[in-house]
Amino acid sequence: MKTSRRGIRSFRDITHGDVDLRRPIVTLFSGGLDSSYLLYRLVQAGATDVHALSVAVGGDEERSHIERITTALGVRLHLVDGRAAFVEEFVRPAITAHAVYLDTHPVSSTLSRPLIARTATEVARDLGAGVILHTANRSQNTLRRLNGALEQLGFEGHFGSPYDLEPVDREQKIKELRHIGLDEMAERSASGDSNLWCREFESGVLDDPENHAVPESFYRWSARPQAGAAPDRRSLTVTFRSGTPVAVDGEELPLTDVVARLNPAVGAHGLGRYTGLEHLPGGIKVLEVREMPAAWLLLASRRHLETAVLDAEVLREKLHMEQLWVREALEGRWFGELRAACQAFITEAVLPITGSVTWRLDGARTATTAIVADAPRYVRDREHWEQASIKDELSHLGEGSQTADRDMQW
């Protein structure tokens, strides 16, 4: 099995290629089964300077769990707080772009991958590392998103995932990690990915699209209330300025806090669950399940305001541009020219979108109760508008208006 100068696609590429196991190696580390096993294999292969990079983007993994694994394996842990950058540089543009994959679900891990890749590149350069490893496999779109981002960022060393061409059976990974005392890995029945914007599940018990009943225990933000209880019906208002959410119920908040507040508030009503198929290279589809309550409400709210404010032709072109934006982000080209050009159009288009949307949150009966735009194109009294419109049209007809008036009287 040959390796390119830069590509890592198997464990053999690490042990039998030109990777120097004595130099620093950076691995992307989530604390999950795959990333823990990769650290284990590197140590077993004789790597002496392994650096596990964990970029916090508001996900579920606890620091104590991550520290326990890296300590047990004797590797150096780098914890980077990327929450602010994630929301401001990636979630904010996704909201303005209405980044929804083929009208099925908002994109999620797509947004965190370029940030993680950028952080890994910075850490690797600081350490003088010649290798960046991740754990995506060929049934995960993360594979081309991370590789694409690392390529576009110009990392000059080796990078990739050894699971690409050399997958390892789940039971084998669990068995080997148990041997060194990491028993908790056996508890994971599906692969998960989470950040402040989304909690996502795939693989394992969710492999088969034709039979994928999701265990209720997987959900947190949209978990159902206890038997016999139901969340109280409530009103909730989200305010936008230039297409970006800036306040909840009149209280101005940073975007990070807007998302954090809405996830439990909206999720309590069972809203924001998504099931969708994503394509892999070659046209194959894989199932992914998400819960994204804040995303559900924010994107729906912004679309209501957008239709209230934008000219119909501008809105139609923006709809087209949104899917170009989504495609480029999905395909691992976040740092490319086309996504940047799409973003420039979208940013300009949403500048007039300022106002608020009020919802009545009531489970399946959830609905809007007020859409208030600062520069609306809607009418609030149709009869009055019709009369005023007719009067305005006739006034521009000049002399012909008198004839029209007589005809109308007749």
Short mmCIF file of C-alpha atoms in Angstrom, two decimals:
data_model
loop_
_atom_site.label_atom_id
_atom_site.label_comp_id
_atom_site.label_asym_id
_atom_site.label_seq_id
_atom_site.Cartn_x
_atom_site.Cartn_y
_atom_site.Cartn_z
CA MET A 1 0.00 0.00 0.00
CA LYS A 2 1.64 3.21 -1.12
CA THR A 3 1.28 6.57 0.50
CA SER A 4 1.49 9.93 -1.18
CA ARG A 5 3.81 12.56 0.18
CA ARG A 6 0.96 14.07 2.18
CA GLY A 7 -1.82 11.52 2.43
CA ILE A 8 -2.38 9.27 5.46
CA ARG A 9 -5.06 6.68 4.69
CA SER A 10 -4.10 3.64 6.77
CA PHE A 11 -2.19 2.64 9.90
CA ARG A 12 0.39 1.12 7.58
CA ASP A 13 0.98 4.59 6.11
CA ILE A 14 2.06 5.62 9.62
CA THR A 15 4.20 2.62 10.52
CA HIS A 16 5.65 1.74 7.11
CA GLY A 17 5.66 5.10 5.35
CA ASP A 18 7.98 8.05 5.83
CA VAL A 19 6.34 9.33 9.02
CA ASP A 20 8.97 10.06 11.65
CA LEU A 21 7.51 8.64 14.89
CA ARG A 22 10.05 10.60 16.92
CA ARG A 23 8.74 13.97 15.74
CA PRO A 24 5.57 15.61 17.13
CA ILE A 25 2.31 14.14 15.82
CA VAL A 26 -0.96 16.03 16.26
CA THR A 27 -4.19 14.05 16.47
CA LEU A 28 -7.71 15.45 16.58
CA PHE A 29 -9.22 14.09 19.76
CA SER A 30 -12.90 14.03 20.76
CA GLY A 31 -12.71 11.49 23.57
CA GLY A 32 -14.70 8.97 21.56
CA LEU A 33 -13.89 5.39 20.66
CA ASP A 34 -12.16 6.04 17.34
CA SER A 35 -9.96 8.89 18.52
CA SER A 36 -9.01 7.06 21.71
CA TYR A 37 -8.05 3.95 19.76
CA LEU A 38 -5.93 6.04 17.37
CA LEU A 39 -3.92 7.38 20.31
CA TYR A 40 -3.50 3.84 21.58
CA ARG A 41 -2.23 2.62 18.20
CA LEU A 42 0.23 5.48 17.90
CA VAL A 43 1.69 4.73 21.32
CA GLN A 44 1.86 1.03 20.47
CA ALA A 45 3.67 1.87 17.23
CA GLY A 46 6.37 3.71 19.16
CA ALA A 47 5.36 7.34 18.62
CA THR A 48 7.14 9.30 21.34
CA ASP A 49 5.69 12.81 20.98
CA VAL A 50 1.92 12.52 20.49
CA HIS A 51 -0.29 15.58 20.98
CA ALA A 52 -4.05 15.11 21.34
CA LEU A 53 -5.92 18.25 20.30
CA SER A 54 -9.43 18.80 21.64
CA VAL A 55 -11.23 21.90 20.34
CA ALA A 56 -14.21 22.80 22.52
CA VAL A 57 -17.19 23.93 20.43
CA GLY A 58 -19.89 23.48 23.06
CA GLY A 59 -20.17 19.69 22.77
CA ASP A 60 -20.99 16.96 25.25
CA GLU A 61 -17.57 15.53 26.10
CA GLU A 62 -16.47 16.36 29.63
CA ARG A 63 -12.98 17.62 30.31
CA SER A 64 -12.41 15.01 33.03
CA HIS A 65 -13.19 12.20 30.57
CA ILE A 66 -10.81 13.59 27.96
CA GLU A 67 -8.05 14.08 30.52
CA ARG A 68 -8.50 10.55 31.87
CA ILE A 69 -7.96 8.97 28.44
CA THR A 70 -4.91 11.02 27.48
CA THR A 71 -3.37 10.48 30.91
CA ALA A 72 -3.94 6.72 30.66
CA LEU A 73 -2.24 6.67 27.26
CA GLY A 74 0.59 8.99 28.25
CA VAL A 75 0.04 11.60 25.55
CA ARG A 76 0.00 15.37 25.84
CA LEU A 77 -3.43 17.01 25.75
CA HIS A 78 -4.11 20.42 24.19
CA LEU A 79 -7.50 21.89 25.15
CA VAL A 80 -8.54 24.87 23.01
CA ASP A 81 -11.72 26.83 23.71
CA GLY A 82 -13.13 27.46 20.24
CA ARG A 83 -16.73 28.27 21.21
CA ALA A 84 -16.62 32.00 20.48
CA ALA A 85 -14.85 31.53 17.15
CA PHE A 86 -17.20 28.69 16.22
CA VAL A 87 -20.31 30.80 16.74
CA GLU A 88 -19.04 34.08 15.32
CA GLU A 89 -17.09 32.79 12.32
CA PHE A 90 -19.10 29.72 11.35
CA VAL A 91 -22.59 29.59 12.92
CA ARG A 92 -23.35 33.26 12.24
CA PRO A 93 -22.62 32.94 8.48
CA ALA A 94 -24.64 29.71 8.40
CA ILE A 95 -27.67 31.48 9.87
CA THR A 96 -27.54 34.28 7.30
CA ALA A 97 -27.03 31.70 4.54
CA HIS A 98 -29.97 29.62 5.80
CA ALA A 99 -27.62 26.66 5.62
CA VAL A 100 -30.06 23.76 5.30
CA TYR A 101 -29.00 20.63 3.44
CA LEU A 102 -31.41 19.94 0.55
CA ASP A 103 -34.35 21.21 2.63
CA THR A 104 -33.93 18.37 5.16
CA HIS A 105 -31.71 19.54 8.05
CA PRO A 106 -29.44 22.44 9.01
CA VAL A 107 -25.76 21.71 8.50
CA SER A 108 -23.90 21.17 11.75
CA SER A 109 -20.58 19.32 11.95
CA THR A 110 -19.87 20.90 8.55
CA LEU A 111 -19.38 24.14 10.48
CA SER A 112 -17.01 22.85 13.14
CA ARG A 113 -14.62 20.98 10.83
CA PRO A 114 -12.91 23.99 9.24
CA LEU A 115 -12.36 25.56 12.67
CA ILE A 116 -10.89 22.32 14.04
CA ALA A 117 -8.66 21.96 10.97
CA ARG A 118 -7.46 25.55 11.28
CA THR A 119 -6.68 25.08 14.97
CA ALA A 120 -4.83 21.84 14.25
CA THR A 121 -2.74 23.56 11.61
CA GLU A 122 -1.80 26.33 14.05
CA VAL A 123 -0.88 23.86 16.81
CA ALA A 124 1.11 21.68 14.41
CA ARG A 125 3.12 24.63 13.16
CA ASP A 126 3.84 25.80 16.72
CA LEU A 127 5.06 22.31 17.65
CA GLY A 128 6.95 21.70 14.45
CA ALA A 129 4.74 18.67 13.80
CA GLY A 130 4.87 17.06 10.39
CA VAL A 131 1.67 15.02 10.79
CA ILE A 132 -1.99 15.82 11.56
CA LEU A 133 -4.25 12.80 12.03
CA HIS A 134 -8.01 12.51 12.41
CA THR A 135 -10.35 9.53 12.65
CA ALA A 136 -13.01 9.99 9.97
CA ASN A 137 -13.81 6.92 7.89
CA ARG A 138 -15.14 6.68 4.35
CA SER A 139 -18.77 6.50 5.50
CA GLN A 140 -18.41 9.92 7.14
CA ASN A 141 -18.43 13.20 5.26
CA THR A 142 -16.00 14.53 7.84
CA LEU A 143 -13.28 12.71 5.88
CA ARG A 144 -13.35 15.07 2.91
CA ARG A 145 -14.22 18.12 5.01
CA LEU A 146 -11.18 17.84 7.25
CA ASN A 147 -8.87 16.77 4.43
CA GLY A 148 -10.23 19.53 2.21
CA ALA A 149 -9.76 22.18 4.89
CA LEU A 150 -6.21 21.04 5.70
CA GLU A 151 -5.40 21.11 1.99
CA GLN A 152 -6.82 24.61 1.52
CA LEU A 153 -5.04 25.86 4.64
CA GLY A 154 -1.75 24.79 3.08
CA PHE A 155 -0.50 22.36 5.73
CA GLU A 156 2.72 21.01 4.25
CA GLY A 157 3.07 17.80 6.24
CA HIS A 158 1.23 14.49 6.18
CA PHE A 159 -2.47 14.48 7.08
CA GLY A 160 -5.48 12.23 6.90
CA SER A 161 -7.23 9.35 8.63
CA PRO A 162 -5.78 5.85 9.02
CA TYR A 163 -9.36 4.53 9.09
CA ASP A 164 -9.91 5.54 5.47
CA LEU A 165 -8.38 2.38 4.00
CA GLU A 166 -7.92 0.39 7.20
CA PRO A 167 -11.09 0.37 9.31
CA VAL A 168 -10.97 -1.46 12.64
CA ASP A 169 -13.90 -3.48 13.97
CA ARG A 170 -15.70 -1.78 16.83
CA GLU A 171 -15.43 -4.82 19.08
CA GLN A 172 -11.69 -5.03 18.50
CA LYS A 173 -11.23 -1.40 19.47
CA ILE A 174 -13.28 -1.88 22.64
CA LYS A 175 -11.37 -5.06 23.55
CA GLU A 176 -7.94 -3.47 23.16
CA LEU A 177 -8.89 -0.33 25.07
CA ARG A 178 -10.42 -2.39 27.85
CA HIS A 179 -7.09 -4.17 28.15
CA ILE A 180 -5.51 -0.90 29.30
CA GLY A 181 -8.39 0.02 31.62
CA LEU A 182 -10.60 2.17 29.36
CA ASP A 183 -13.80 0.19 29.99
CA GLU A 184 -16.22 3.07 29.37
CA MET A 185 -15.82 2.80 25.59
CA ALA A 186 -18.07 -0.28 25.54
CA GLU A 187 -21.07 1.86 26.51
CA ARG A 188 -21.26 3.70 23.18
CA SER A 189 -23.90 2.19 20.88
CA ALA A 190 -23.68 4.90 18.20
CA SER A 191 -21.26 7.49 16.96
CA GLY A 192 -22.01 10.99 18.19
CA ASP A 193 -20.86 14.50 17.39
CA SER A 194 -21.99 17.60 19.23
CA ASN A 195 -21.42 21.31 19.40
CA LEU A 196 -23.35 24.33 20.59
CA TRP A 197 -25.43 24.32 17.38
CA CYS A 198 -26.25 20.60 17.13
CA ARG A 199 -26.19 17.14 18.68
CA GLU A 200 -25.78 14.48 15.99
CA PHE A 201 -25.92 10.65 15.99
CA GLU A 202 -25.01 8.09 13.34
CA SER A 203 -23.77 4.52 12.78
CA GLY A 204 -24.16 1.68 15.26
CA VAL A 205 -27.85 1.17 16.03
CA LEU A 206 -28.66 3.90 13.49
CA ASP A 207 -26.95 2.33 10.49
CA ASP A 208 -30.10 1.21 8.65
CA PRO A 209 -32.39 3.92 7.23
CA GLU A 210 -35.15 1.32 6.95
CA ASN A 211 -35.01 0.58 10.68
CA HIS A 212 -33.68 3.43 12.78
CA ALA A 213 -35.85 3.98 15.84
CA VAL A 214 -33.74 6.40 17.88
CA PRO A 215 -33.49 5.56 21.59
CA GLU A 216 -35.06 8.41 23.52
CA SER A 217 -32.02 8.43 25.80
CA PHE A 218 -29.96 9.84 22.91
CA TYR A 219 -31.79 13.17 23.12
CA ARG A 220 -30.99 15.87 25.66
CA TRP A 221 -32.08 19.26 24.37
CA SER A 222 -35.40 17.94 23.04
CA ALA A 223 -35.94 15.22 25.65
CA ARG A 224 -39.59 14.53 26.34
CA PRO A 225 -40.94 15.54 29.75
CA GLN A 226 -41.76 12.90 32.32
CA ALA A 227 -44.96 10.90 31.87
CA GLY A 228 -48.01 12.99 32.65
CA ALA A 229 -46.12 16.27 32.40
CA ALA A 230 -46.06 18.72 29.52
CA PRO A 231 -44.18 21.99 29.06
CA ASP A 232 -46.27 25.08 29.62
CA ARG A 233 -47.39 26.95 26.55
CA ARG A 234 -45.31 30.10 26.29
CA SER A 235 -44.60 33.06 24.08
CA LEU A 236 -41.06 33.67 22.84
CA THR A 237 -39.72 36.53 20.73
CA VAL A 238 -36.47 36.55 18.76
CA THR A 239 -35.07 39.82 17.45
CA PHE A 240 -32.76 40.12 14.46
CA ARG A 241 -30.48 42.89 13.27
CA SER A 242 -29.10 42.72 9.72
CA GLY A 243 -30.04 39.06 9.53
CA THR A 244 -28.39 38.00 12.80
CA PRO A 245 -30.28 37.14 16.02
CA VAL A 246 -29.42 39.64 18.75
CA ALA A 247 -32.09 39.27 21.46
CA VAL A 248 -34.49 36.83 23.11
CA ASP A 249 -37.67 38.23 24.69
CA GLY A 250 -36.24 41.73 24.45
CA GLU A 251 -32.96 40.93 26.20
CA GLU A 252 -29.92 41.59 24.01
CA LEU A 253 -27.46 38.70 24.13
CA PRO A 254 -24.31 37.53 22.35
CA LEU A 255 -25.11 34.96 19.68
CA THR A 256 -23.54 32.20 21.80
CA ASP A 257 -26.00 32.95 24.60
CA VAL A 258 -28.95 33.23 22.19
CA VAL A 259 -28.28 29.69 20.96
CA ALA A 260 -27.62 28.32 24.45
CA ARG A 261 -30.86 29.80 25.78
CA LEU A 262 -33.04 28.65 22.90
CA ASN A 263 -31.88 25.04 22.79
CA PRO A 264 -33.59 24.00 26.05
CA ALA A 265 -36.48 26.47 25.74
CA VAL A 266 -37.50 25.31 22.27
CA GLY A 267 -36.41 21.71 22.77
CA ALA A 268 -38.73 21.34 25.77
CA HIS A 269 -41.59 21.37 23.25
CA GLY A 270 -40.09 18.51 21.23
CA LEU A 271 -39.06 20.81 18.39
CA GLY A 272 -35.89 20.67 16.33
CA ARG A 273 -35.40 16.97 15.64
CA TYR A 274 -34.16 16.03 12.18
CA THR A 275 -33.53 12.81 10.30
CA GLY A 276 -31.81 12.98 6.95
CA LEU A 277 -29.67 11.20 4.40
CA GLU A 278 -26.37 12.74 3.34
CA HIS A 279 -24.48 11.74 0.22
CA LEU A 280 -20.98 10.33 0.09
CA PRO A 281 -18.66 10.47 -2.91
CA GLY A 282 -20.02 8.13 -5.55
CA GLY A 283 -23.68 8.81 -4.72
CA ILE A 284 -24.09 6.52 -1.69
CA LYS A 285 -26.30 7.88 1.11
CA VAL A 286 -25.90 7.52 4.87
CA LEU A 287 -28.35 8.26 7.69
CA GLU A 288 -27.78 10.97 10.27
CA VAL A 289 -30.05 12.05 13.13
CA ARG A 290 -29.89 15.47 14.78
CA GLU A 291 -31.49 17.59 17.46
CA MET A 292 -31.19 21.33 16.82
CA PRO A 293 -33.99 23.26 18.60
CA ALA A 294 -32.31 26.68 18.50
CA ALA A 295 -31.41 26.22 14.83
CA TRP A 296 -34.99 25.21 14.01
CA LEU A 297 -36.48 28.36 15.53
CA LEU A 298 -33.78 30.81 14.43
CA LEU A 299 -33.76 29.70 10.79
CA ALA A 300 -37.56 29.66 10.59
CA SER A 301 -37.74 33.10 12.21
CA ARG A 302 -35.13 34.64 9.96
CA ARG A 303 -36.85 33.24 6.87
CA HIS A 304 -40.14 34.85 7.95
CA LEU A 305 -38.41 38.22 8.33
CA GLU A 306 -36.55 37.73 5.07
CA THR A 307 -39.77 37.21 3.12
CA ALA A 308 -41.23 40.25 4.85
CA VAL A 309 -38.38 42.52 3.78
CA LEU A 310 -36.60 41.36 0.62
CA ASP A 311 -37.72 41.92 -2.94
CA ALA A 312 -39.03 38.68 -4.42
CA GLU A 313 -36.30 38.49 -7.08
CA VAL A 314 -33.53 39.08 -4.55
CA LEU A 315 -35.04 36.36 -2.37
CA ARG A 316 -35.19 33.90 -5.27
CA GLU A 317 -31.53 34.48 -6.08
CA LYS A 318 -30.59 34.16 -2.42
CA LEU A 319 -32.33 30.77 -2.27
CA HIS A 320 -30.15 29.63 -5.15
CA MET A 321 -27.01 31.07 -3.57
CA GLU A 322 -27.77 29.33 -0.26
CA GLN A 323 -27.47 25.88 -1.79
CA LEU A 324 -24.20 26.82 -3.50
CA TRP A 325 -22.94 27.94 -0.08
CA VAL A 326 -24.09 24.68 1.50
CA ARG A 327 -22.52 22.58 -1.24
CA GLU A 328 -19.13 24.24 -0.89
CA ALA A 329 -19.16 23.88 2.89
CA LEU A 330 -20.30 20.25 2.71
CA GLU A 331 -17.63 19.30 0.20
CA GLY A 332 -14.80 20.56 2.40
CA ARG A 333 -14.26 23.84 0.56
CA TRP A 334 -15.08 26.26 3.38
CA PHE A 335 -11.92 28.27 2.72
CA GLY A 336 -12.49 28.32 -1.04
CA GLU A 337 -13.32 31.25 -3.31
CA LEU A 338 -16.84 30.19 -4.27
CA ARG A 339 -18.17 29.93 -0.70
CA ALA A 340 -16.59 33.30 0.08
CA ALA A 341 -18.26 34.83 -2.97
CA CYS A 342 -21.63 33.33 -1.97
CA GLN A 343 -21.14 34.70 1.53
CA ALA A 344 -20.47 38.19 0.18
CA PHE A 345 -23.74 38.18 -1.78
CA ILE A 346 -25.69 36.79 1.19
CA THR A 347 -24.18 39.26 3.68
CA GLU A 348 -25.19 42.16 1.46
CA ALA A 349 -28.68 40.75 0.85
CA VAL A 350 -29.53 40.35 4.54
CA LEU A 351 -28.51 43.85 5.62
CA PRO A 352 -32.16 45.12 5.62
CA ILE A 353 -33.42 42.14 7.65
CA THR A 354 -34.13 43.72 11.02
CA GLY A 355 -37.15 43.01 13.17
CA SER A 356 -38.65 40.35 15.41
CA VAL A 357 -40.70 37.17 15.28
CA THR A 358 -42.91 36.00 18.14
CA TRP A 359 -43.86 32.37 18.59
CA ARG A 360 -46.40 30.53 20.68
CA LEU A 361 -44.47 27.44 21.76
CA ASP A 362 -46.99 24.68 22.28
CA GLY A 363 -45.64 21.36 21.03
CA ALA A 364 -47.17 20.31 17.73
CA ARG A 365 -49.36 23.44 17.78
CA THR A 366 -46.36 25.80 17.79
CA ALA A 367 -46.90 28.77 15.46
CA THR A 368 -45.91 32.36 14.89
CA THR A 369 -48.10 35.09 16.39
CA ALA A 370 -46.27 38.21 15.17
CA ILE A 371 -43.79 39.07 12.41
CA VAL A 372 -42.59 42.66 12.79
CA ALA A 373 -40.07 44.08 10.30
CA ASP A 374 -38.41 47.49 10.48
CA ALA A 375 -38.68 47.95 6.70
CA PRO A 376 -41.59 45.72 5.72
CA ARG A 377 -43.07 45.08 2.30
CA TYR A 378 -46.22 43.52 3.75
CA VAL A 379 -49.59 45.25 4.17
CA ARG A 380 -51.47 45.23 7.45
CA ASP A 381 -54.89 46.26 6.10
CA ARG A 382 -55.68 44.77 2.70
CA GLU A 383 -58.84 46.77 2.00
CA HIS A 384 -57.14 50.04 2.84
CA TRP A 385 -54.16 49.08 0.68
CA GLU A 386 -56.38 48.17 -2.28
CA GLN A 387 -58.23 51.48 -2.11
CA ALA A 388 -55.00 53.45 -1.77
CA SER A 389 -53.40 51.48 -4.60
CA ILE A 390 -56.31 52.15 -6.95
CA LYS A 391 -56.32 55.83 -6.05
CA ASP A 392 -52.58 56.07 -6.67
CA GLU A 393 -52.85 54.31 -10.02
CA LEU A 394 -55.68 56.53 -11.19
CA SER A 395 -53.89 59.67 -10.10
CA HIS A 396 -51.07 58.79 -12.46
CA LEU A 397 -53.47 58.39 -15.39
CA GLY A 398 -54.22 62.09 -15.40
CA GLU A 399 -57.18 62.97 -17.65
CA GLY A 400 -57.93 59.29 -18.17
CA SER A 401 -58.73 58.95 -14.50
CA GLN A 402 -61.90 61.02 -14.91
CA THR A 403 -63.17 58.59 -17.52
CA ALA A 404 -62.22 55.72 -15.26
CA ASP A 405 -64.10 57.37 -12.39
CA ARG A 406 -67.26 57.74 -14.55
CA ASP A 407 -66.97 54.12 -15.68
CA MET A 408 -66.62 52.97 -12.11
CA GLN A 409 -69.69 54.98 -11.09
CA TRP A 410 -71.67 53.47 -13.98
#
